[in-house]
């Protein structure tokens, strides 16, 4: 029995029975490109074997660092953007629920973990400084390139606060840098100041890096079990190796989304029924969007959070432009359940729910939505995980990572580069007057005059 239950029965009416078997030859070829390193971007496949092939000494050091942070800090300020933010935030929320940071210390397994460096908002930065206030804190600055503007600015600001509070020497012991082994400004700063540092492997791109120190230190600071996380990913790596579409659900998912894409279903909505999975969608959007959106093609990855968004986007999904398909990430047994109180006067008429828990109501909502959206012309895939454990999260992460690798090759692109993200950065540097960008600045000035 598969650990993740993948249900594609609700795409049956949109996909002819021959279409999936017809994809097998292409999937087999994509699998070989991925496994043998003959496809584009082959140098960035480190994530494939990462769940078993990681640096165990560094893994232990991460856990030791997390213990130190728990001893000497109330808050860990995590600074990063894109792949250096989304995976960690997604995992922290997934594993600890919606109100982790608001819980009293005695009810938390770890320190409060807050995130910044993921926008250029002065208000957010100021509010976060106020939130940290006079409390003890440490910083985990994460940047593979070490040169990304948003985290660099946030790091300067929180570093200044840290030095003011503790003095330079003690501040240096409270900064944990996760970056490239050799290159980049952050690595230079590590060398100069002796920060404890962790390495983002060369062959793992940002959006595939959640199971490297990028995700592991923030996750560990909340007290979550890293071994179980890696164990889940390792089992998934083992179980999603067979290129046979009847045996590999991650590959089946990749094939089906390409079949649907070629029929005009060009937008995929990732959906959940649990608010603490909201950031899972954000992580997934980078994974899919940065991997697949290139060469003027690719599925547009979007998201909806249910049942919340049924009351906002539901109308569009049901009756709008028919270019959507949905992938629901469903949790079979969420961590909690709640009974719905019965009232003698039943003025709101809710007593018909007698004997049904809130999780059962949520499940019925899911079933009703799938049927309605199917009737409305929307194919629906479901990826069901048993629970919200570390093991399940590791498994799920690997499911989507291996799926996007195959999916990218099926669509004839390099799933592991991201050339397009540089365009705005060049313009921004020129507009801000960064040395070396004078020529572009002059060109932009002419265009805007
Ligand atoms: O870790 P870095 O180098 O700061 O990059 C953060 C993110 O920025 C991007 O390079 C896009 O600008 C992503 O690919 C990456 O995940």
Tab-separated table of C-alpha atoms and ligand atoms in Angstrom:
chain	number	residue	atom	x	y	z
A	1	UNK	CA	0.000	0.000	0.000
A	2	UNK	CA	1.447	3.367	-1.039
A	3	UNK	CA	2.267	5.754	1.812
A	4	UNK	CA	0.949	8.733	-0.142
A	5	UNK	CA	-2.397	7.950	-1.728
A	6	UNK	CA	-2.566	9.495	-5.175
A	7	UNK	CA	-6.100	9.614	-6.555
A	8	UNK	CA	-6.466	10.396	-10.250
A	9	UNK	CA	-9.974	9.018	-10.647
A	10	UNK	CA	-11.326	12.556	-10.946
A	11	UNK	CA	-9.370	13.284	-14.108
A	12	UNK	CA	-10.730	10.155	-15.837
A	13	UNK	CA	-13.435	12.041	-17.728
A	14	UNK	CA	-10.832	14.464	-19.126
A	15	UNK	CA	-8.151	11.971	-20.157
A	16	UNK	CA	-8.674	9.224	-22.722
A	17	UNK	CA	-7.671	5.792	-21.446
A	18	UNK	CA	-4.880	5.566	-24.044
A	19	UNK	CA	-3.226	8.796	-23.085
A	20	UNK	CA	-1.390	7.691	-19.987
A	21	UNK	CA	0.050	4.496	-21.505
A	22	UNK	CA	1.068	6.587	-24.535
A	23	UNK	CA	3.130	8.776	-22.197
A	24	UNK	CA	5.097	5.812	-20.854
A	25	UNK	CA	7.869	5.965	-23.459
A	26	UNK	CA	8.381	9.678	-22.824
A	27	UNK	CA	8.367	9.156	-19.073
A	28	UNK	CA	10.936	6.367	-19.390
A	29	UNK	CA	13.141	8.706	-21.413
A	30	UNK	CA	12.671	11.525	-18.868
A	31	UNK	CA	13.513	9.107	-16.054
A	32	UNK	CA	16.765	8.165	-17.797
A	33	UNK	CA	17.687	11.799	-18.316
A	34	UNK	CA	17.066	12.474	-14.639
A	35	UNK	CA	18.775	9.378	-13.236
A	36	UNK	CA	21.700	9.222	-15.656
A	37	UNK	CA	22.381	12.932	-15.773
A	38	UNK	CA	21.944	13.156	-19.535
A	39	UNK	CA	19.255	15.840	-19.346
A	40	UNK	CA	19.677	19.610	-19.193
A	41	UNK	CA	20.734	21.007	-15.810
A	42	UNK	CA	22.209	17.670	-14.730
A	43	UNK	CA	24.632	19.388	-12.348
A	44	UNK	CA	21.737	20.318	-10.077
A	45	UNK	CA	20.379	16.880	-9.202
A	46	UNK	CA	21.918	16.645	-5.728
A	47	UNK	CA	18.423	16.646	-4.175
A	48	UNK	CA	17.734	13.251	-5.808
A	49	UNK	CA	20.009	11.384	-3.412
A	50	UNK	CA	20.111	13.954	-0.609
A	51	UNK	CA	17.778	12.071	1.788
A	52	UNK	CA	20.439	9.393	2.277
A	53	UNK	CA	23.546	11.076	0.926
A	54	UNK	CA	24.042	14.048	3.234
A	55	UNK	CA	26.789	15.277	5.514
A	56	UNK	CA	26.084	13.522	8.842
A	57	UNK	CA	28.627	15.587	10.772
A	58	UNK	CA	26.937	18.782	9.612
A	59	UNK	CA	23.492	17.287	10.342
A	60	UNK	CA	24.557	16.701	13.966
A	61	UNK	CA	26.035	20.209	14.134
A	62	UNK	CA	22.678	21.647	13.030
A	63	UNK	CA	20.944	19.871	15.910
A	64	UNK	CA	23.587	21.104	18.350
A	65	UNK	CA	23.155	24.655	17.058
A	66	UNK	CA	19.380	24.346	17.448
A	67	UNK	CA	19.864	23.217	21.067
A	68	UNK	CA	22.131	26.194	21.762
A	69	UNK	CA	19.554	28.556	20.239
A	70	UNK	CA	16.855	26.998	22.424
A	71	UNK	CA	19.060	27.603	25.485
A	72	UNK	CA	20.126	31.182	24.825
A	73	UNK	CA	17.310	32.682	22.718
A	74	UNK	CA	13.593	33.308	22.811
A	75	UNK	CA	13.414	34.021	19.087
A	76	UNK	CA	15.267	32.829	15.999
A	77	UNK	CA	15.163	35.407	13.207
A	78	UNK	CA	15.446	33.544	9.903
A	79	UNK	CA	16.525	35.717	6.990
A	80	UNK	CA	16.133	34.549	3.390
A	81	UNK	CA	13.991	34.686	0.262
A	82	UNK	CA	12.703	32.248	-2.361
A	83	UNK	CA	14.192	28.817	-1.845
A	84	UNK	CA	16.116	30.217	1.100
A	85	UNK	CA	12.825	30.980	2.852
A	86	UNK	CA	9.798	29.127	1.525
A	87	UNK	CA	10.757	25.560	2.399
A	88	UNK	CA	11.721	26.434	5.962
A	89	UNK	CA	8.572	28.485	6.557
A	90	UNK	CA	6.403	25.830	4.927
A	91	UNK	CA	7.873	23.104	7.143
A	92	UNK	CA	7.685	25.158	10.348
A	93	UNK	CA	3.981	25.827	9.740
A	94	UNK	CA	3.210	22.299	8.570
A	95	UNK	CA	4.823	20.660	11.598
A	96	UNK	CA	3.838	23.113	14.307
A	97	UNK	CA	0.398	24.407	13.376
A	98	UNK	CA	-1.001	27.868	12.817
A	99	UNK	CA	-0.337	29.371	16.272
A	100	UNK	CA	3.101	28.031	17.109
A	101	UNK	CA	4.713	31.401	17.821
A	102	UNK	CA	1.776	32.540	19.956
A	103	UNK	CA	1.912	29.545	22.279
A	104	UNK	CA	3.393	30.028	25.746
A	105	UNK	CA	6.990	28.840	26.004
A	106	UNK	CA	5.982	25.838	28.128
A	107	UNK	CA	3.766	24.537	25.318
A	108	UNK	CA	6.361	24.874	22.561
A	109	UNK	CA	9.073	22.347	21.710
A	110	UNK	CA	11.399	25.116	20.580
A	111	UNK	CA	11.950	28.852	20.180
A	112	UNK	CA	9.737	31.246	18.299
A	113	UNK	CA	10.839	31.287	14.667
A	114	UNK	CA	10.162	34.395	12.591
A	115	UNK	CA	11.063	35.122	8.985
A	116	UNK	CA	12.291	38.233	7.218
A	117	UNK	CA	14.412	39.250	4.247
A	118	UNK	CA	11.623	38.037	1.976
A	119	UNK	CA	10.425	41.480	0.873
A	120	UNK	CA	11.652	45.061	0.785
A	121	UNK	CA	8.942	46.289	3.125
A	122	UNK	CA	10.289	48.741	5.710
A	123	UNK	CA	7.076	48.393	7.712
A	124	UNK	CA	7.442	44.639	8.010
A	125	UNK	CA	11.069	44.974	9.099
A	126	UNK	CA	10.193	47.603	11.689
A	127	UNK	CA	7.257	45.564	13.019
A	128	UNK	CA	9.441	42.488	13.298
A	129	UNK	CA	12.111	44.410	15.213
A	130	UNK	CA	9.387	45.586	17.582
A	131	UNK	CA	8.128	42.019	17.915
A	132	UNK	CA	11.587	40.772	18.911
A	133	UNK	CA	11.923	43.774	21.211
A	134	UNK	CA	14.378	43.305	24.080
A	135	UNK	CA	14.156	39.559	24.083
A	136	UNK	CA	17.103	37.259	23.522
A	137	UNK	CA	17.482	36.288	19.886
A	138	UNK	CA	19.756	34.684	17.313
A	139	UNK	CA	19.919	35.028	13.533
A	140	UNK	CA	19.977	32.394	10.834
A	141	UNK	CA	20.871	34.162	7.597
A	142	UNK	CA	20.333	31.994	4.530
A	143	UNK	CA	21.495	32.825	1.014
A	144	UNK	CA	23.091	30.518	-1.500
A	145	UNK	CA	24.498	33.319	-3.625
A	146	UNK	CA	25.116	35.523	-0.610
A	147	UNK	CA	24.307	38.546	-2.727
A	148	UNK	CA	20.504	38.701	-2.799
A	149	UNK	CA	19.327	42.224	-1.994
A	150	UNK	CA	16.336	41.515	0.252
A	151	UNK	CA	18.072	39.225	2.773
A	152	UNK	CA	21.278	41.283	2.647
A	153	UNK	CA	19.409	44.405	3.792
A	154	UNK	CA	17.452	42.551	6.471
A	155	UNK	CA	20.671	40.962	7.722
A	156	UNK	CA	22.337	44.358	8.111
A	157	UNK	CA	19.399	45.595	10.152
A	158	UNK	CA	19.119	42.615	12.493
A	159	UNK	CA	22.899	42.317	12.771
A	160	UNK	CA	23.028	45.920	13.980
A	161	UNK	CA	20.327	45.159	16.554
A	162	UNK	CA	22.213	42.053	17.678
A	163	UNK	CA	25.527	43.922	18.046
A	164	UNK	CA	23.824	46.742	19.975
A	165	UNK	CA	22.340	44.237	22.384
A	166	UNK	CA	25.246	41.850	22.889
A	167	UNK	CA	28.394	43.526	21.554
A	168	UNK	CA	30.250	42.285	18.468
A	169	UNK	CA	31.874	39.188	19.912
A	170	UNK	CA	28.759	37.695	21.461
A	171	UNK	CA	26.743	38.720	18.367
A	172	UNK	CA	29.122	36.694	16.200
A	173	UNK	CA	28.217	33.619	18.288
A	174	UNK	CA	24.523	34.242	17.709
A	175	UNK	CA	24.728	34.396	13.908
A	176	UNK	CA	24.309	31.174	11.945
A	177	UNK	CA	24.988	31.522	8.227
A	178	UNK	CA	23.714	29.035	5.674
A	179	UNK	CA	25.409	29.645	2.340
A	180	UNK	CA	27.653	28.383	-0.431
A	181	UNK	CA	30.786	26.465	0.590
A	182	UNK	CA	33.183	28.891	-1.089
A	183	UNK	CA	31.588	31.782	-2.923
A	184	UNK	CA	29.626	34.903	-2.191
A	185	UNK	CA	29.673	37.861	0.160
A	186	UNK	CA	28.088	35.898	2.994
A	187	UNK	CA	30.832	33.275	2.880
A	188	UNK	CA	33.412	36.101	3.097
A	189	UNK	CA	31.621	37.487	6.138
A	190	UNK	CA	31.633	34.041	7.728
A	191	UNK	CA	35.390	33.834	7.231
A	192	UNK	CA	35.940	37.344	8.594
A	193	UNK	CA	33.731	37.036	11.691
A	194	UNK	CA	33.809	33.340	12.489
A	195	UNK	CA	30.056	32.768	12.367
A	196	UNK	CA	28.978	29.162	12.630
A	197	UNK	CA	28.090	28.206	9.075
A	198	UNK	CA	26.308	25.512	7.156
A	199	UNK	CA	26.651	24.642	3.512
A	200	UNK	CA	24.096	24.653	0.716
A	201	UNK	CA	25.494	22.000	-1.617
A	202	UNK	CA	26.587	23.178	-5.079
A	203	UNK	CA	24.362	20.644	-6.778
A	204	UNK	CA	21.130	21.608	-4.990
A	205	UNK	CA	19.240	24.635	-6.296
A	206	UNK	CA	17.432	26.950	-3.882
A	207	UNK	CA	13.938	25.620	-4.514
A	208	UNK	CA	15.122	22.040	-3.913
A	209	UNK	CA	17.034	22.923	-0.739
A	210	UNK	CA	14.533	22.433	2.087
A	211	UNK	CA	16.202	19.200	3.218
A	212	UNK	CA	19.632	20.880	3.381
A	213	UNK	CA	20.662	23.158	6.285
A	214	UNK	CA	18.461	25.805	4.622
A	215	UNK	CA	15.369	24.143	6.038
A	216	UNK	CA	16.911	21.944	8.695
A	217	UNK	CA	18.154	24.574	11.156
A	218	UNK	CA	14.885	26.576	11.377
A	219	UNK	CA	12.898	23.324	11.537
A	220	UNK	CA	15.137	21.945	14.267
A	221	UNK	CA	14.845	25.191	16.268
A	222	UNK	CA	11.117	24.428	16.638
A	223	UNK	CA	11.989	21.071	18.181
A	224	UNK	CA	10.878	18.969	15.206
A	225	UNK	CA	12.506	15.614	14.520
A	226	UNK	CA	14.973	15.956	11.630
A	227	UNK	CA	15.700	12.235	11.509
A	228	UNK	CA	12.058	11.428	10.817
A	229	UNK	CA	11.915	14.129	8.146
A	230	UNK	CA	14.907	12.639	6.322
A	231	UNK	CA	13.592	9.126	6.878
A	232	UNK	CA	10.324	10.014	5.105
A	233	UNK	CA	12.207	11.561	2.195
A	234	UNK	CA	14.563	8.564	1.991
A	235	UNK	CA	11.640	6.128	1.823
A	236	UNK	CA	10.030	8.246	-0.877
A	237	UNK	CA	13.311	8.257	-2.835
A	238	UNK	CA	13.306	4.482	-2.596
A	239	UNK	CA	9.653	4.135	-3.594
A	240	UNK	CA	9.587	6.591	-6.513
A	241	UNK	CA	12.361	5.010	-8.558
A	242	UNK	CA	10.464	2.780	-10.944
A	243	UNK	CA	9.774	4.426	-14.298
A	244	UNK	CA	6.634	2.293	-14.740
A	245	UNK	CA	3.627	4.637	-14.576
A	246	UNK	CA	1.466	1.952	-13.001
A	247	UNK	CA	3.904	1.706	-10.091
A	248	UNK	CA	5.173	5.244	-9.539
A	249	UNK	CA	2.589	7.804	-8.441
A	250	UNK	CA	4.989	10.752	-8.511
A	251	UNK	CA	5.748	9.989	-12.167
A	252	UNK	CA	2.038	9.397	-12.826
A	253	UNK	CA	1.310	12.831	-11.393
A	254	UNK	CA	4.003	14.338	-13.659
A	255	UNK	CA	2.574	12.577	-16.710
A	256	UNK	CA	-1.040	13.525	-15.990
A	257	UNK	CA	-0.264	17.191	-15.459
A	258	UNK	CA	1.501	17.205	-18.852
A	259	UNK	CA	-1.426	15.460	-20.522
A	260	UNK	CA	-3.793	18.041	-19.057
A	261	UNK	CA	-1.460	20.919	-19.991
A	262	UNK	CA	-1.427	19.826	-23.606
A	263	UNK	CA	-5.231	19.912	-23.627
A	264	UNK	CA	-5.291	23.539	-22.523
A	265	UNK	CA	-5.409	23.082	-18.751
A	266	UNK	CA	-2.539	25.495	-18.339
A	267	UNK	CA	-3.100	26.566	-14.734
A	268	UNK	CA	-2.725	24.205	-11.803
A	269	UNK	CA	-4.150	25.119	-8.434
A	270	UNK	CA	-2.572	23.450	-5.437
A	271	UNK	CA	-5.157	23.247	-2.689
A	272	UNK	CA	-5.456	22.311	0.946
A	273	UNK	CA	-8.142	22.077	3.600
A	274	UNK	CA	-5.830	22.920	6.512
A	275	UNK	CA	-4.618	26.511	7.089
A	276	UNK	CA	-1.185	25.391	8.300
A	277	UNK	CA	-0.604	24.004	4.776
A	278	UNK	CA	-0.989	27.466	3.236
A	279	UNK	CA	2.787	27.906	2.953
A	280	UNK	CA	3.099	24.471	1.382
A	281	UNK	CA	1.396	26.039	-1.603
A	282	UNK	CA	3.880	28.929	-1.641
A	283	UNK	CA	6.830	26.535	-1.526
A	284	UNK	CA	5.259	24.387	-4.263
A	285	UNK	CA	4.618	27.445	-6.449
A	286	UNK	CA	8.320	28.312	-6.514
A	287	UNK	CA	9.255	24.673	-7.068
A	288	UNK	CA	6.921	24.360	-10.033
A	289	UNK	CA	7.043	27.907	-11.413
A	290	UNK	CA	10.804	28.433	-11.366
A	291	UNK	CA	11.390	24.907	-12.675
A	292	UNK	CA	8.841	24.865	-15.488
A	293	UNK	CA	8.032	28.402	-16.581
A	294	UNK	CA	10.557	28.969	-19.370
A	295	UNK	CA	11.001	28.925	-23.129
A	296	UNK	CA	7.598	30.631	-23.311
A	297	UNK	CA	5.768	27.649	-21.901
A	298	UNK	CA	4.852	25.819	-18.712
A	299	UNK	CA	1.917	25.242	-16.385
A	300	UNK	CA	1.159	28.339	-14.311
A	301	UNK	CA	1.245	27.238	-10.650
A	302	UNK	CA	-1.360	28.872	-8.475
A	303	UNK	CA	-3.105	27.998	-5.241
A	304	UNK	CA	-6.304	28.088	-3.243
A	305	UNK	CA	-6.886	27.478	0.445
A	306	UNK	CA	-10.126	25.696	1.224
A	307	UNK	CA	-12.702	26.007	2.437
A	308	UNK	CA	-11.744	29.696	2.859
A	309	UNK	CA	-11.292	30.404	-0.843
A	310	UNK	CA	-14.443	28.559	-1.860
A	311	UNK	CA	-16.078	31.778	-0.689
A	312	UNK	CA	-13.878	33.939	-2.896
A	313	UNK	CA	-12.342	31.948	-5.774
A	314	UNK	CA	-14.968	29.185	-5.746
A	315	UNK	CA	-17.159	30.950	-8.292
A	316	UNK	CA	-14.274	31.282	-10.771
A	317	UNK	CA	-13.146	27.714	-10.335
A	318	UNK	CA	-16.684	26.446	-10.871
A	319	UNK	CA	-17.641	28.552	-13.887
A	320	UNK	CA	-14.748	30.699	-15.110
A	321	UNK	CA	-12.340	30.110	-18.012
A	322	UNK	CA	-11.891	26.335	-18.407
A	323	UNK	CA	-8.094	26.226	-18.257
A	324	UNK	CA	-7.769	25.046	-14.635
A	325	UNK	CA	-6.962	21.791	-12.970
A	326	UNK	CA	-6.607	21.174	-9.257
A	327	UNK	CA	-4.217	19.180	-7.108
A	328	UNK	CA	-5.475	18.770	-3.563
A	329	UNK	CA	-3.037	17.967	-0.770
A	330	UNK	CA	-5.235	16.229	1.745
A	331	UNK	CA	-4.389	15.133	5.287
A	332	UNK	CA	-6.122	11.889	6.212
A	333	UNK	CA	-5.834	12.402	9.964
A	334	UNK	CA	-5.122	15.994	11.021
A	335	UNK	CA	-3.536	16.408	14.475
A	336	UNK	CA	-6.755	17.522	16.147
A	337	UNK	CA	-10.488	16.998	15.839
A	338	UNK	CA	-13.342	18.981	17.337
A	339	UNK	CA	-16.901	17.997	18.226
A	340	UNK	CA	-19.629	20.388	17.203
A	341	UNK	CA	-21.777	21.367	20.204
A	342	UNK	CA	-25.501	20.626	20.008
A	343	UNK	CA	-27.934	23.330	21.193
A	344	UNK	CA	-31.420	22.578	22.566
A	345	UNK	CA	-33.134	25.433	20.703
A	346	UNK	CA	-31.245	24.775	17.433
A	347	UNK	CA	-31.915	28.320	16.251
A	348	UNK	CA	-29.140	28.147	13.639
A	349	UNK	CA	-30.393	24.758	12.405
A	350	UNK	CA	-26.979	23.113	12.833
A	351	UNK	CA	-28.195	20.177	14.910
A	352	UNK	CA	-28.393	18.053	11.769
A	353	UNK	CA	-24.619	17.680	12.203
A	354	UNK	CA	-25.150	15.601	15.354
A	355	UNK	CA	-22.584	12.825	15.571
A	356	UNK	CA	-20.311	14.327	12.908
A	357	UNK	CA	-16.992	15.832	13.944
A	358	UNK	CA	-15.449	18.896	12.306
A	359	UNK	CA	-12.945	16.730	10.430
A	360	UNK	CA	-15.848	14.760	9.003
A	361	UNK	CA	-17.545	17.979	7.900
A	362	UNK	CA	-14.258	19.081	6.278
A	363	UNK	CA	-14.007	15.733	4.470
A	364	UNK	CA	-17.550	16.086	3.167
A	365	UNK	CA	-16.687	19.576	1.959
A	366	UNK	CA	-13.741	18.097	0.029
A	367	UNK	CA	-15.921	15.374	-1.498
A	368	UNK	CA	-18.626	17.871	-2.446
A	369	UNK	CA	-16.109	20.272	-3.975
A	370	UNK	CA	-14.432	17.585	-6.088
A	371	UNK	CA	-17.762	16.461	-7.507
A	372	UNK	CA	-18.942	20.012	-8.167
A	373	UNK	CA	-15.689	21.097	-9.808
A	374	UNK	CA	-15.611	17.940	-11.902
A	375	UNK	CA	-19.159	18.736	-13.071
A	376	UNK	CA	-17.960	22.240	-13.846
A	377	UNK	CA	-15.216	20.891	-16.120
A	378	UNK	CA	-12.236	20.965	-13.755
A	379	UNK	CA	-9.980	17.881	-13.485
A	380	UNK	CA	-8.979	17.156	-9.863
A	381	UNK	CA	-5.992	15.181	-8.598
A	382	UNK	CA	-5.600	14.329	-4.921
A	383	UNK	CA	-2.365	13.677	-3.051
A	384	UNK	CA	-3.288	12.309	0.378
A	385	UNK	CA	-0.834	12.073	3.242
A	386	UNK	CA	-1.725	10.122	6.414
A	387	UNK	CA	-0.868	12.862	8.931
A	388	UNK	CA	1.176	15.984	9.615
A	389	UNK	CA	4.262	14.208	10.902
A	390	UNK	CA	7.870	14.908	9.986
A	391	UNK	CA	7.954	11.594	8.132
A	392	UNK	CA	4.943	12.527	5.988
A	393	UNK	CA	6.390	15.941	5.204
A	394	UNK	CA	9.698	14.446	4.078
A	395	UNK	CA	7.807	11.998	1.883
A	396	UNK	CA	5.651	14.740	0.380
A	397	UNK	CA	8.598	17.040	-0.335
A	398	UNK	CA	10.316	14.298	-2.278
A	399	UNK	CA	7.096	13.401	-4.135
A	400	UNK	CA	6.842	16.916	-5.576
A	401	UNK	CA	10.575	17.339	-6.209
A	402	UNK	CA	10.909	14.154	-8.240
A	403	UNK	CA	7.624	14.901	-10.017
A	404	UNK	CA	8.810	18.300	-11.212
A	405	UNK	CA	12.107	16.865	-12.455
A	406	UNK	CA	10.232	14.375	-14.638
A	407	UNK	CA	7.571	16.886	-15.590
A	408	UNK	CA	10.138	19.423	-16.777
A	409	UNK	CA	11.870	16.924	-19.037
A	410	UNK	CA	8.483	15.788	-20.393
A	411	UNK	CA	7.901	19.367	-21.464
A	412	UNK	CA	11.344	19.693	-23.022
A	413	UNK	CA	12.819	22.296	-20.700
A	414	UNK	CA	15.685	22.460	-18.206
A	415	UNK	CA	13.891	22.105	-14.853
A	416	UNK	CA	16.944	23.130	-12.850
A	417	UNK	CA	17.869	26.625	-14.015
A	418	UNK	CA	16.173	29.998	-13.535
A	419	UNK	CA	17.650	32.469	-16.029
A	420	UNK	CA	14.549	34.650	-16.030
A	421	UNK	CA	14.795	35.763	-12.409
A	422	UNK	CA	17.829	37.955	-13.193
A	423	UNK	CA	16.092	40.443	-15.500
A	424	UNK	CA	14.429	42.606	-12.845
A	425	UNK	CA	17.494	42.458	-10.608
A	426	UNK	CA	19.732	44.031	-13.275
A	427	UNK	CA	17.288	46.909	-13.742
A	428	UNK	CA	16.902	47.406	-10.007
A	429	UNK	CA	20.682	47.545	-9.494
A	430	UNK	CA	21.018	50.070	-12.320
A	431	UNK	CA	18.199	52.222	-10.923
A	432	UNK	CA	19.734	52.110	-7.436
A	433	UNK	CA	23.148	53.186	-8.754
A	434	UNK	CA	25.103	50.003	-8.027
A	435	UNK	CA	28.690	50.262	-9.332
A	436	UNK	CA	29.129	48.391	-12.616
A	437	UNK	CA	25.609	49.122	-13.854
A	438	UNK	CA	26.230	52.617	-15.272
A	439	UNK	CA	25.633	51.643	-18.910
A	440	UNK	CA	22.315	49.966	-18.156
A	441	UNK	CA	21.323	52.901	-15.962
A	442	UNK	CA	21.905	55.293	-18.890
A	443	UNK	CA	19.870	53.051	-21.192
A	444	UNK	CA	16.983	52.823	-18.728
A	445	UNK	CA	17.062	56.576	-18.225
A	446	UNK	CA	16.699	57.116	-21.982
A	447	UNK	CA	13.763	54.677	-22.093
A	448	UNK	CA	11.925	56.373	-19.238
A	449	UNK	CA	12.618	60.023	-20.274
B	1	LIG	O1	19.672	31.898	-1.727
B	1	LIG	P1	19.780	33.100	-2.583
B	1	LIG	O2	20.997	33.082	-3.439
B	1	LIG	O3	19.704	34.367	-1.754
B	1	LIG	O4	18.569	33.109	-3.580
B	1	LIG	C1	17.245	33.149	-3.145
B	1	LIG	C2	16.276	32.891	-4.261
B	1	LIG	O5	16.453	33.850	-5.267
B	1	LIG	C3	16.418	33.252	-6.545
B	1	LIG	O6	17.719	33.178	-7.001
B	1	LIG	C4	15.580	34.036	-7.479
B	1	LIG	O7	15.932	35.366	-7.489
B	1	LIG	C5	15.845	31.877	-6.293
B	1	LIG	O8	16.171	30.978	-7.284
B	1	LIG	C6	16.403	31.563	-4.957
B	1	LIG	O9	15.690	30.541	-4.334
